[in-house]
Amino acid sequence: MKKTIALGVVGCGYWGPNLVRNFKGLPNCNLKAMCDLSEARLKHMRTLYPDVKGVTDFEHLLNGVGLDAVVVAAPVKHHYSLAKASLLAGKHTLIEKPMASSSAECEELIEIAERNGLVLMVGHTFLYSAPVRKIVEIVQAGDIGEIRYINSRRLNLGLFQKDINVAWDLAPHDISIILHILEEFPVVVNCQGNAHVTPGIEDVTNISLSFRHKRFATIQSSWLEPRKIREMTIVGTRRMIVYDDLETHEKIRIYDTRVERPPHHDTFADFHYSYHYGDSYIPYIKQEEPLKAECQHFLDCIEEGMTPLTSGRKGLELVRILEAASKSLKGQGAPVTFSESRAVPSSLERAEAGKVLPVQPVCV
Ligand SMILES: NC(=O)c1ccc[n+]([C@@H]2O[C@H](COP(=O)([O-])OP(=O)(O)OC[C@H]3O[C@@H](n4cnc5c(N)ncnc54)[C@H](O)[C@@H]3O)[C@@H](O)[C@H]2O)c1
């Protein structure tokens, strides 16, 4: 029988209620408390969940209600301080994406969690989604050949954020998916963008990530588009995948399409690119809420002492890329190069996810 984990959520604005709803519905979770600075938000949450305690004082959430775990769903600028207090209070901690405002903050949180034998997880929600899991399965089976490039677009009107630009708000989803598919850390990051509405906060950005072996990815993020678009194209040497997250049933389509250069030709008349147009097919994908799988994974990692798929280290990798993108933005798109290419050895990473954490006494 699974142990019941006592859990609290801090931040009940737009996203926090989704976490509250999912944890509330999981059998091995006892959602004990919700915390928000806003009394109005808490009043609303109490009407939805009258049996869950609502508190404005985070200290009380940490030390007054007997929690095993805390979920941080406050704005990004508060992630570090709230998560640090949570970890120092001995609570397993799930932080929403992006993990923190700087890689130095992420490193400190990882160190505290490791020192205290606590689970530290980041909400890279899309890695728990069935379409992304399916894409990874298809890529790993070699069905699309070698990946040439990935192109991702996440566009809509709003929601404007006050503390982070659109790259820090939307691109974490794309970057987490791309790193997971390619199993590699980029060598160079470029980013261009503009702040049209709020001075100093870019509302449109284009990031490009260059990987080894001429592979690259482009990520377009915007809060200023008339249409909502959530689309990723993965171009392989043999096949291509289009992932449209707004489709209800047909989120992934695989195109048996490619272009080949003839190996040899004698005259110009002989020279023809070989365009291959084959069938396209739509794999069956079971409908399920990714956030539910993410919440269950957090509980499982606590229960079994496992390193999460989206661990603090994955959160750090992503924040390093966002930092590089911000640096490049300041330099009008100048390349920011990582000193060492940190290709993630996939088998090692998979072995890591599933490894028992060293359980140490909790230092408070
Ligand atoms: N995984 C996803 O798909 C996803 C989607 C949306 C947002 N998010 C993330 O969720 C987090 C929250 O985003 P949001 O859009 O809900 O923000 P929001 O501004 O709508 O809500 C934040 C809430 O936190 C509260 N808050 C702020 N500081 C606090 C503190 N110190 N203690 C207690 N409460 C505090 C605010 O009163 C507010 O109600 C962000 O990190 C965001 O990136 C993740």
Tab-separated table of C-alpha atoms and ligand atoms in Angstrom:
chain	number	residue	atom	x	y	z
A	1	MET	CA	0.000	0.000	0.000
A	2	LYS	CA	1.274	3.443	-0.920
A	3	LYS	CA	2.060	5.910	1.828
A	4	THR	CA	-0.146	9.009	1.912
A	5	ILE	CA	1.871	12.162	1.381
A	6	ALA	CA	0.778	15.341	3.147
A	7	LEU	CA	1.139	18.202	0.679
A	8	GLY	CA	0.610	21.955	0.423
A	9	VAL	CA	0.525	24.304	-2.577
A	10	VAL	CA	1.826	27.866	-2.436
A	11	GLY	CA	0.472	30.228	-5.099
A	12	CYS	CA	-3.187	29.927	-6.108
A	13	GLY	CA	-3.340	32.327	-9.045
A	14	TYR	CA	-3.792	31.053	-12.606
A	15	TRP	CA	-1.805	27.800	-12.495
A	16	GLY	CA	-1.837	26.825	-8.801
A	17	PRO	CA	-5.530	25.758	-8.855
A	18	ASN	CA	-4.691	23.160	-11.547
A	19	LEU	CA	-2.063	21.658	-9.250
A	20	VAL	CA	-4.500	21.768	-6.313
A	21	ARG	CA	-7.189	19.990	-8.368
A	22	ASN	CA	-4.808	17.268	-9.535
A	23	PHE	CA	-3.181	16.562	-6.168
A	24	LYS	CA	-6.640	16.576	-4.538
A	25	GLY	CA	-7.696	13.809	-6.900
A	26	LEU	CA	-4.715	11.498	-6.299
A	27	PRO	CA	-5.351	8.674	-3.849
A	28	ASN	CA	-1.957	8.726	-2.125
A	29	CYS	CA	-2.027	12.469	-1.506
A	30	ASN	CA	-3.478	14.304	1.448
A	31	LEU	CA	-3.771	17.881	0.222
A	32	LYS	CA	-3.680	19.632	3.555
A	33	ALA	CA	-3.189	23.310	2.785
A	34	MET	CA	-3.168	26.041	0.140
A	35	CYS	CA	-1.285	29.290	0.586
A	36	ASP	CA	-1.617	32.632	-1.174
A	37	LEU	CA	-0.877	36.200	-0.179
A	38	SER	CA	-4.262	37.196	-1.567
A	39	GLU	CA	-7.240	36.641	0.740
A	40	ALA	CA	-9.525	36.939	-2.288
A	41	ARG	CA	-7.803	33.992	-4.018
A	42	LEU	CA	-7.951	31.928	-0.838
A	43	LYS	CA	-11.658	32.681	-0.383
A	44	HIS	CA	-12.274	31.402	-3.907
A	45	MET	CA	-10.165	28.286	-3.289
A	46	ARG	CA	-11.900	27.566	0.035
A	47	THR	CA	-15.292	27.546	-1.693
A	48	LEU	CA	-13.937	24.914	-4.111
A	49	TYR	CA	-12.117	22.873	-1.449
A	50	PRO	CA	-13.743	23.574	1.938
A	51	ASP	CA	-11.845	20.713	3.617
A	52	VAL	CA	-8.397	22.139	2.656
A	53	LYS	CA	-6.862	24.719	4.955
A	54	GLY	CA	-6.197	28.124	3.309
A	55	VAL	CA	-3.398	30.232	4.780
A	56	THR	CA	-1.748	33.531	3.837
A	57	ASP	CA	1.344	32.900	5.978
A	58	PHE	CA	3.890	30.684	4.180
A	59	GLU	CA	5.741	30.059	7.450
A	60	HIS	CA	2.556	28.552	8.843
A	61	LEU	CA	2.179	26.358	5.756
A	62	LEU	CA	5.742	25.117	6.243
A	63	ASN	CA	5.763	24.520	9.961
A	64	GLY	CA	2.177	24.576	11.185
A	65	VAL	CA	0.254	21.905	9.270
A	66	GLY	CA	2.546	18.842	9.183
A	67	LEU	CA	3.487	18.607	5.505
A	68	ASP	CA	5.827	16.150	3.751
A	69	ALA	CA	5.912	18.129	0.510
A	70	VAL	CA	5.360	21.602	-0.911
A	71	VAL	CA	4.495	22.729	-4.432
A	72	VAL	CA	5.637	26.217	-5.461
A	73	ALA	CA	3.303	27.866	-8.011
A	74	ALA	CA	4.016	31.510	-7.246
A	75	PRO	CA	5.569	33.947	-9.769
A	76	VAL	CA	9.098	33.037	-10.898
A	77	LYS	CA	10.830	35.792	-8.898
A	78	HIS	CA	9.598	34.059	-5.700
A	79	HIS	CA	10.529	30.474	-6.684
A	80	TYR	CA	13.997	30.562	-5.126
A	81	SER	CA	13.063	32.025	-1.723
A	82	LEU	CA	9.942	29.868	-1.315
A	83	ALA	CA	11.661	26.663	-2.492
A	84	LYS	CA	14.727	27.308	-0.349
A	85	ALA	CA	12.582	27.803	2.766
A	86	SER	CA	10.623	24.669	1.880
A	87	LEU	CA	13.755	22.533	1.425
A	88	LEU	CA	15.347	23.913	4.596
A	89	ALA	CA	12.155	22.964	6.438
A	90	GLY	CA	12.733	19.388	5.222
A	91	LYS	CA	9.937	19.294	2.621
A	92	HIS	CA	10.177	17.536	-0.729
A	93	THR	CA	9.632	20.336	-3.224
A	94	LEU	CA	8.075	20.675	-6.670
A	95	ILE	CA	8.747	24.038	-8.316
A	96	GLU	CA	6.882	25.302	-11.333
A	97	LYS	CA	8.859	26.133	-14.476
A	98	PRO	CA	11.246	27.858	-14.879
A	99	MET	CA	12.936	26.584	-11.741
A	100	ALA	CA	14.340	29.966	-10.608
A	101	SER	CA	15.559	33.329	-11.866
A	102	SER	CA	19.226	32.316	-12.214
A	103	SER	CA	21.429	29.242	-12.498
A	104	ALA	CA	23.157	30.221	-9.225
A	105	GLU	CA	19.802	29.988	-7.442
A	106	CYS	CA	19.098	26.606	-9.065
A	107	GLU	CA	22.511	25.274	-8.018
A	108	GLU	CA	21.908	26.288	-4.417
A	109	LEU	CA	18.480	24.620	-4.344
A	110	ILE	CA	19.938	21.413	-5.817
A	111	GLU	CA	22.705	21.422	-3.220
A	112	ILE	CA	20.240	21.839	-0.320
A	113	ALA	CA	17.968	19.100	-1.667
A	114	GLU	CA	20.860	16.666	-2.223
A	115	ARG	CA	22.406	17.406	1.169
A	116	ASN	CA	19.086	16.679	2.854
A	117	GLY	CA	18.005	13.676	0.769
A	118	LEU	CA	14.909	15.481	-0.494
A	119	VAL	CA	13.136	15.168	-3.826
A	120	LEU	CA	13.465	18.347	-5.886
A	121	MET	CA	11.388	18.374	-9.029
A	122	VAL	CA	10.570	21.028	-11.648
A	123	GLY	CA	7.247	21.347	-13.468
A	124	HIS	CA	8.361	20.670	-17.039
A	125	THR	CA	4.817	19.497	-17.641
A	126	PHE	CA	5.076	18.573	-21.306
A	127	LEU	CA	7.513	15.753	-20.625
A	128	TYR	CA	4.617	13.975	-18.915
A	129	SER	CA	2.282	14.460	-21.880
A	130	ALA	CA	1.311	11.485	-24.007
A	131	PRO	CA	2.148	13.167	-27.376
A	132	VAL	CA	5.691	14.064	-26.258
A	133	ARG	CA	6.213	10.566	-24.844
A	134	LYS	CA	5.026	9.171	-28.184
A	135	ILE	CA	7.391	11.436	-30.155
A	136	VAL	CA	10.326	10.317	-28.007
A	137	GLU	CA	9.329	6.677	-28.573
A	138	ILE	CA	9.193	7.225	-32.363
A	139	VAL	CA	12.540	9.071	-32.431
A	140	GLN	CA	14.273	6.482	-30.259
A	141	ALA	CA	12.975	3.650	-32.441
A	142	GLY	CA	14.855	5.313	-35.335
A	143	ASP	CA	11.649	5.733	-37.371
A	144	ILE	CA	12.413	9.251	-38.578
A	145	GLY	CA	16.144	8.705	-39.106
A	146	GLU	CA	18.597	11.302	-37.815
A	147	ILE	CA	17.014	14.539	-36.622
A	148	ARG	CA	18.059	17.473	-38.830
A	149	TYR	CA	16.254	20.248	-36.999
A	150	ILE	CA	13.304	21.086	-34.753
A	151	ASN	CA	11.120	24.135	-35.199
A	152	SER	CA	8.734	25.214	-32.457
A	153	ARG	CA	6.128	27.966	-32.249
A	154	ARG	CA	4.208	28.943	-29.116
A	155	LEU	CA	2.192	32.052	-29.907
A	156	ASN	CA	-0.932	33.777	-28.629
A	157	LEU	CA	-2.307	37.091	-27.366
A	158	GLY	CA	-1.040	37.373	-23.749
A	159	LEU	CA	-0.922	36.426	-20.956
A	160	PHE	CA	1.512	39.275	-20.293
A	161	GLN	CA	3.789	38.630	-17.303
A	162	LYS	CA	5.275	41.371	-15.150
A	163	ASP	CA	8.444	39.717	-13.865
A	164	ILE	CA	9.687	37.676	-16.852
A	165	ASN	CA	9.815	38.056	-20.634
A	166	VAL	CA	8.051	35.767	-23.075
A	167	ALA	CA	11.130	33.543	-23.490
A	168	TRP	CA	11.230	32.775	-19.759
A	169	ASP	CA	7.443	32.326	-19.715
A	170	LEU	CA	6.709	30.181	-22.781
A	171	ALA	CA	9.986	28.807	-24.147
A	172	PRO	CA	10.652	26.506	-21.123
A	173	HIS	CA	7.999	24.189	-22.546
A	174	ASP	CA	9.697	24.002	-25.961
A	175	ILE	CA	13.242	23.847	-24.586
A	176	SER	CA	12.378	21.029	-22.182
A	177	ILE	CA	10.792	19.019	-25.018
A	178	ILE	CA	13.698	19.689	-27.407
A	179	LEU	CA	16.387	18.709	-24.863
A	180	HIS	CA	14.419	15.585	-24.032
A	181	ILE	CA	14.094	14.578	-27.689
A	182	LEU	CA	17.690	15.383	-28.660
A	183	GLU	CA	19.188	14.183	-25.340
A	184	GLU	CA	21.801	16.844	-25.727
A	185	PHE	CA	22.730	20.260	-24.367
A	186	PRO	CA	23.242	23.023	-26.983
A	187	VAL	CA	26.627	24.407	-27.859
A	188	VAL	CA	25.446	27.893	-28.883
A	189	VAL	CA	22.352	29.963	-28.041
A	190	ASN	CA	21.128	33.007	-29.998
A	191	CYS	CA	18.099	35.101	-29.157
A	192	GLN	CA	16.495	38.128	-30.732
A	193	GLY	CA	13.376	39.902	-29.570
A	194	ASN	CA	11.586	43.100	-28.756
A	195	ALA	CA	9.560	44.663	-25.956
A	196	HIS	CA	6.589	46.350	-27.638
A	197	VAL	CA	4.145	46.725	-24.780
A	198	THR	CA	5.948	46.697	-21.391
A	199	PRO	CA	9.313	48.477	-21.474
A	200	GLY	CA	12.165	46.058	-20.783
A	201	ILE	CA	10.012	42.905	-20.961
A	202	GLU	CA	10.272	41.288	-24.389
A	203	ASP	CA	6.910	40.097	-25.682
A	204	VAL	CA	8.307	38.473	-28.863
A	205	THR	CA	11.485	36.361	-28.972
A	206	ASN	CA	13.196	33.999	-31.395
A	207	ILE	CA	15.687	31.608	-29.844
A	208	SER	CA	17.953	29.332	-31.797
A	209	LEU	CA	19.848	26.487	-30.212
A	210	SER	CA	22.787	24.942	-32.062
A	211	PHE	CA	23.783	21.398	-31.214
A	212	ARG	CA	26.652	19.238	-32.323
A	213	HIS	CA	26.577	17.522	-35.735
A	214	LYS	CA	24.887	20.557	-37.387
A	215	ARG	CA	21.609	19.927	-35.558
A	216	PHE	CA	19.635	22.965	-34.467
A	217	ALA	CA	16.316	24.075	-33.038
A	218	THR	CA	14.380	27.315	-33.371
A	219	ILE	CA	11.821	28.509	-30.841
A	220	GLN	CA	9.458	31.360	-31.537
A	221	SER	CA	7.547	32.747	-28.547
A	222	SER	CA	5.026	35.585	-28.555
A	223	TRP	CA	2.319	37.223	-26.476
A	224	LEU	CA	1.353	39.390	-29.454
A	225	GLU	CA	-0.190	37.020	-31.969
A	226	PRO	CA	-3.823	37.014	-33.063
A	227	ARG	CA	-4.002	33.198	-33.201
A	228	LYS	CA	-3.023	30.665	-30.585
A	229	ILE	CA	-0.387	28.333	-32.027
A	230	ARG	CA	1.323	25.409	-30.275
A	231	GLU	CA	3.230	23.633	-32.995
A	232	MET	CA	6.488	21.736	-33.274
A	233	THR	CA	8.006	20.190	-36.404
A	234	ILE	CA	10.723	17.577	-36.121
A	235	VAL	CA	12.514	17.033	-39.400
A	236	GLY	CA	14.374	13.775	-39.735
A	237	THR	CA	16.405	12.328	-42.582
A	238	ARG	CA	13.723	9.695	-43.299
A	239	ARG	CA	10.455	11.097	-41.931
A	240	MET	CA	9.034	14.240	-40.360
A	241	ILE	CA	6.741	14.730	-37.386
A	242	VAL	CA	4.292	17.594	-36.899
A	243	TYR	CA	3.011	17.965	-33.335
A	244	ASP	CA	0.052	20.311	-32.956
A	245	ASP	CA	-0.901	20.472	-29.308
A	246	LEU	CA	-4.149	22.327	-30.072
A	247	GLU	CA	-5.555	19.378	-32.043
A	248	THR	CA	-7.963	17.402	-29.893
A	249	HIS	CA	-7.374	13.909	-31.231
A	250	GLU	CA	-4.732	14.119	-33.953
A	251	LYS	CA	-1.920	15.843	-32.096
A	252	ILE	CA	0.884	14.020	-33.941
A	253	ARG	CA	1.155	13.346	-37.645
A	254	ILE	CA	4.108	11.503	-39.138
A	255	TYR	CA	4.948	12.302	-42.739
A	256	ASP	CA	6.844	9.764	-44.793
A	257	THR	CA	8.468	12.628	-46.660
A	258	ARG	CA	12.092	13.314	-47.475
A	259	VAL	CA	14.447	14.788	-50.008
A	260	GLU	CA	17.508	12.932	-51.212
A	261	ARG	CA	20.408	14.106	-53.324
A	262	PRO	CA	21.411	11.595	-55.985
A	263	PRO	CA	24.807	10.127	-55.082
A	264	HIS	CA	26.161	10.471	-58.629
A	265	HIS	CA	25.201	12.194	-61.893
A	266	ASP	CA	27.001	12.523	-65.210
A	267	THR	CA	25.195	15.465	-66.777
A	268	PHE	CA	23.045	18.284	-65.493
A	269	ALA	CA	20.066	16.648	-67.197
A	270	ASP	CA	20.594	13.554	-65.038
A	271	PHE	CA	20.661	15.577	-61.867
A	272	HIS	CA	17.389	15.456	-59.939
A	273	TYR	CA	16.733	15.719	-56.265
A	274	SER	CA	14.653	12.785	-55.238
A	275	TYR	CA	11.515	14.019	-53.486
A	276	HIS	CA	9.796	11.230	-51.635
A	277	TYR	CA	6.100	11.738	-50.850
A	278	GLY	CA	4.768	8.782	-48.921
A	279	ASP	CA	1.844	8.210	-46.604
A	280	SER	CA	1.211	10.201	-43.501
A	281	TYR	CA	-0.196	8.562	-40.407
A	282	ILE	CA	-1.585	9.565	-37.046
A	283	PRO	CA	-0.620	7.351	-34.132
A	284	TYR	CA	-3.179	6.636	-31.437
A	285	ILE	CA	-2.549	8.652	-28.309
A	286	LYS	CA	-4.419	8.043	-25.092
A	287	GLN	CA	-6.054	11.200	-23.765
A	288	GLU	CA	-4.806	12.055	-20.298
A	289	GLU	CA	-3.941	15.205	-18.410
A	290	PRO	CA	-0.135	15.663	-18.372
A	291	LEU	CA	-0.315	17.545	-15.083
A	292	LYS	CA	-1.945	14.563	-13.404
A	293	ALA	CA	0.953	12.334	-14.524
A	294	GLU	CA	3.432	14.971	-13.322
A	295	CYS	CA	1.783	15.211	-9.889
A	296	GLN	CA	1.688	11.405	-9.569
A	297	HIS	CA	5.379	11.211	-10.553
A	298	PHE	CA	6.281	13.672	-7.778
A	299	LEU	CA	4.444	11.525	-5.216
A	300	ASP	CA	6.047	8.329	-6.597
A	301	CYS	CA	9.532	9.855	-6.398
A	302	ILE	CA	8.934	10.788	-2.747
A	303	GLU	CA	7.511	7.351	-1.962
A	304	GLU	CA	10.279	5.416	-3.710
A	305	GLY	CA	13.212	7.811	-3.208
A	306	MET	CA	13.698	8.286	-6.957
A	307	THR	CA	15.241	11.122	-8.923
A	308	PRO	CA	12.444	12.725	-10.966
A	309	LEU	CA	12.493	12.755	-14.757
A	310	THR	CA	12.352	16.548	-14.467
A	311	SER	CA	14.826	16.869	-11.613
A	312	GLY	CA	16.424	20.012	-10.223
A	313	ARG	CA	19.375	19.349	-12.564
A	314	LYS	CA	17.037	19.422	-15.576
A	315	GLY	CA	15.618	22.674	-14.229
A	316	LEU	CA	19.152	24.070	-13.966
A	317	GLU	CA	19.988	23.086	-17.576
A	318	LEU	CA	16.921	24.898	-18.801
A	319	VAL	CA	17.650	28.033	-16.758
A	320	ARG	CA	21.228	28.075	-18.120
A	321	ILE	CA	19.767	28.199	-21.636
A	322	LEU	CA	17.323	30.975	-20.673
A	323	GLU	CA	20.180	32.962	-19.136
A	324	ALA	CA	22.183	32.544	-22.339
A	325	ALA	CA	19.135	33.673	-24.336
A	326	SER	CA	18.823	36.811	-22.158
A	327	LYS	CA	22.516	37.539	-22.654
A	328	SER	CA	22.176	37.109	-26.414
A	329	LEU	CA	19.074	39.379	-26.434
A	330	LYS	CA	21.125	42.132	-24.825
A	331	GLY	CA	23.745	41.659	-27.553
A	332	GLN	CA	21.140	41.903	-30.393
A	333	GLY	CA	21.249	38.186	-31.042
A	334	ALA	CA	24.987	37.637	-30.664
A	335	PRO	CA	25.883	33.977	-30.115
A	336	VAL	CA	26.429	32.826	-26.552
A	337	THR	CA	28.650	29.767	-26.493
A	338	PHE	CA	28.789	27.226	-23.706
A	339	SER	CA	32.351	26.446	-22.731
A	340	GLU	CA	31.838	22.724	-22.888
A	341	SER	CA	29.249	20.799	-24.863
A	342	ARG	CA	27.352	18.965	-22.201
A	343	ALA	CA	25.728	16.201	-24.202
A	344	VAL	CA	23.477	14.284	-21.880
A	345	PRO	CA	24.253	10.578	-22.025
A	346	SER	CA	20.765	9.240	-22.406
A	347	SER	CA	21.303	5.841	-20.836
A	348	LEU	CA	22.991	7.416	-17.839
A	349	GLU	CA	20.186	9.911	-17.529
A	350	ARG	CA	17.596	7.173	-17.665
A	351	ALA	CA	19.510	5.181	-15.091
A	352	GLU	CA	19.562	8.339	-12.938
A	353	ALA	CA	15.795	8.691	-13.171
A	354	GLY	CA	14.901	5.735	-11.065
A	355	LYS	CA	17.923	5.707	-8.814
A	356	VAL	CA	17.354	5.685	-5.093
A	357	LEU	CA	18.341	8.965	-3.469
A	358	PRO	CA	20.737	8.828	-0.552
A	359	VAL	CA	18.507	9.264	2.456
A	360	GLN	CA	20.137	11.556	4.947
A	361	PRO	CA	18.934	13.165	8.134
A	362	VAL	CA	17.153	16.407	7.404
A	363	CYS	CA	19.009	19.559	8.501
A	364	VAL	CA	16.577	22.283	9.474
B	1	LIG	N1	3.558	24.097	-16.163
B	1	LIG	C1	2.775	24.919	-16.842
B	1	LIG	O1	2.248	24.565	-17.881
B	1	LIG	C2	2.517	26.310	-16.305
B	1	LIG	C3	1.486	27.091	-16.851
B	1	LIG	C4	1.287	28.369	-16.340
B	1	LIG	C5	2.084	28.863	-15.329
B	1	LIG	N2	3.080	28.091	-14.847
B	1	LIG	C6	3.965	28.586	-13.776
B	1	LIG	O2	3.221	28.667	-12.571
B	1	LIG	C7	3.727	29.722	-11.759
B	1	LIG	C8	2.605	30.646	-11.380
B	1	LIG	O3	2.111	31.272	-12.538
B	1	LIG	P1	0.658	31.923	-12.583
B	1	LIG	O4	0.402	32.246	-13.993
B	1	LIG	O5	-0.306	31.061	-11.843
B	1	LIG	O6	0.910	33.276	-11.763
B	1	LIG	P2	-0.191	34.187	-11.081
B	1	LIG	O7	0.417	35.533	-10.936
B	1	LIG	O8	-1.507	34.056	-11.779
B	1	LIG	O9	-0.395	33.545	-9.638
B	1	LIG	C9	0.581	33.573	-8.657
B	1	LIG	C10	-0.092	33.548	-7.283
B	1	LIG	O10	0.930	33.462	-6.308
B	1	LIG	C11	0.597	34.324	-5.225
B	1	LIG	N3	1.827	34.688	-4.536
B	1	LIG	C12	2.819	35.511	-4.943
B	1	LIG	N4	3.819	35.543	-4.035
B	1	LIG	C13	3.451	34.723	-3.024
B	1	LIG	C14	4.043	34.354	-1.788
B	1	LIG	N5	5.244	34.837	-1.443
B	1	LIG	N6	3.378	33.521	-0.993
B	1	LIG	C15	2.163	33.049	-1.345
B	1	LIG	N7	1.550	33.363	-2.502
B	1	LIG	C16	2.179	34.183	-3.329
B	1	LIG	C17	-0.123	35.511	-5.875
B	1	LIG	O11	-0.969	36.172	-4.944
B	1	LIG	C18	-0.900	34.829	-6.986
B	1	LIG	O12	-2.211	34.462	-6.583
B	1	LIG	C19	4.835	30.394	-12.588
B	1	LIG	O13	6.050	29.835	-12.216
B	1	LIG	C20	4.512	29.972	-14.007
B	1	LIG	O14	5.644	29.949	-14.840
B	1	LIG	C21	3.295	26.832	-15.290
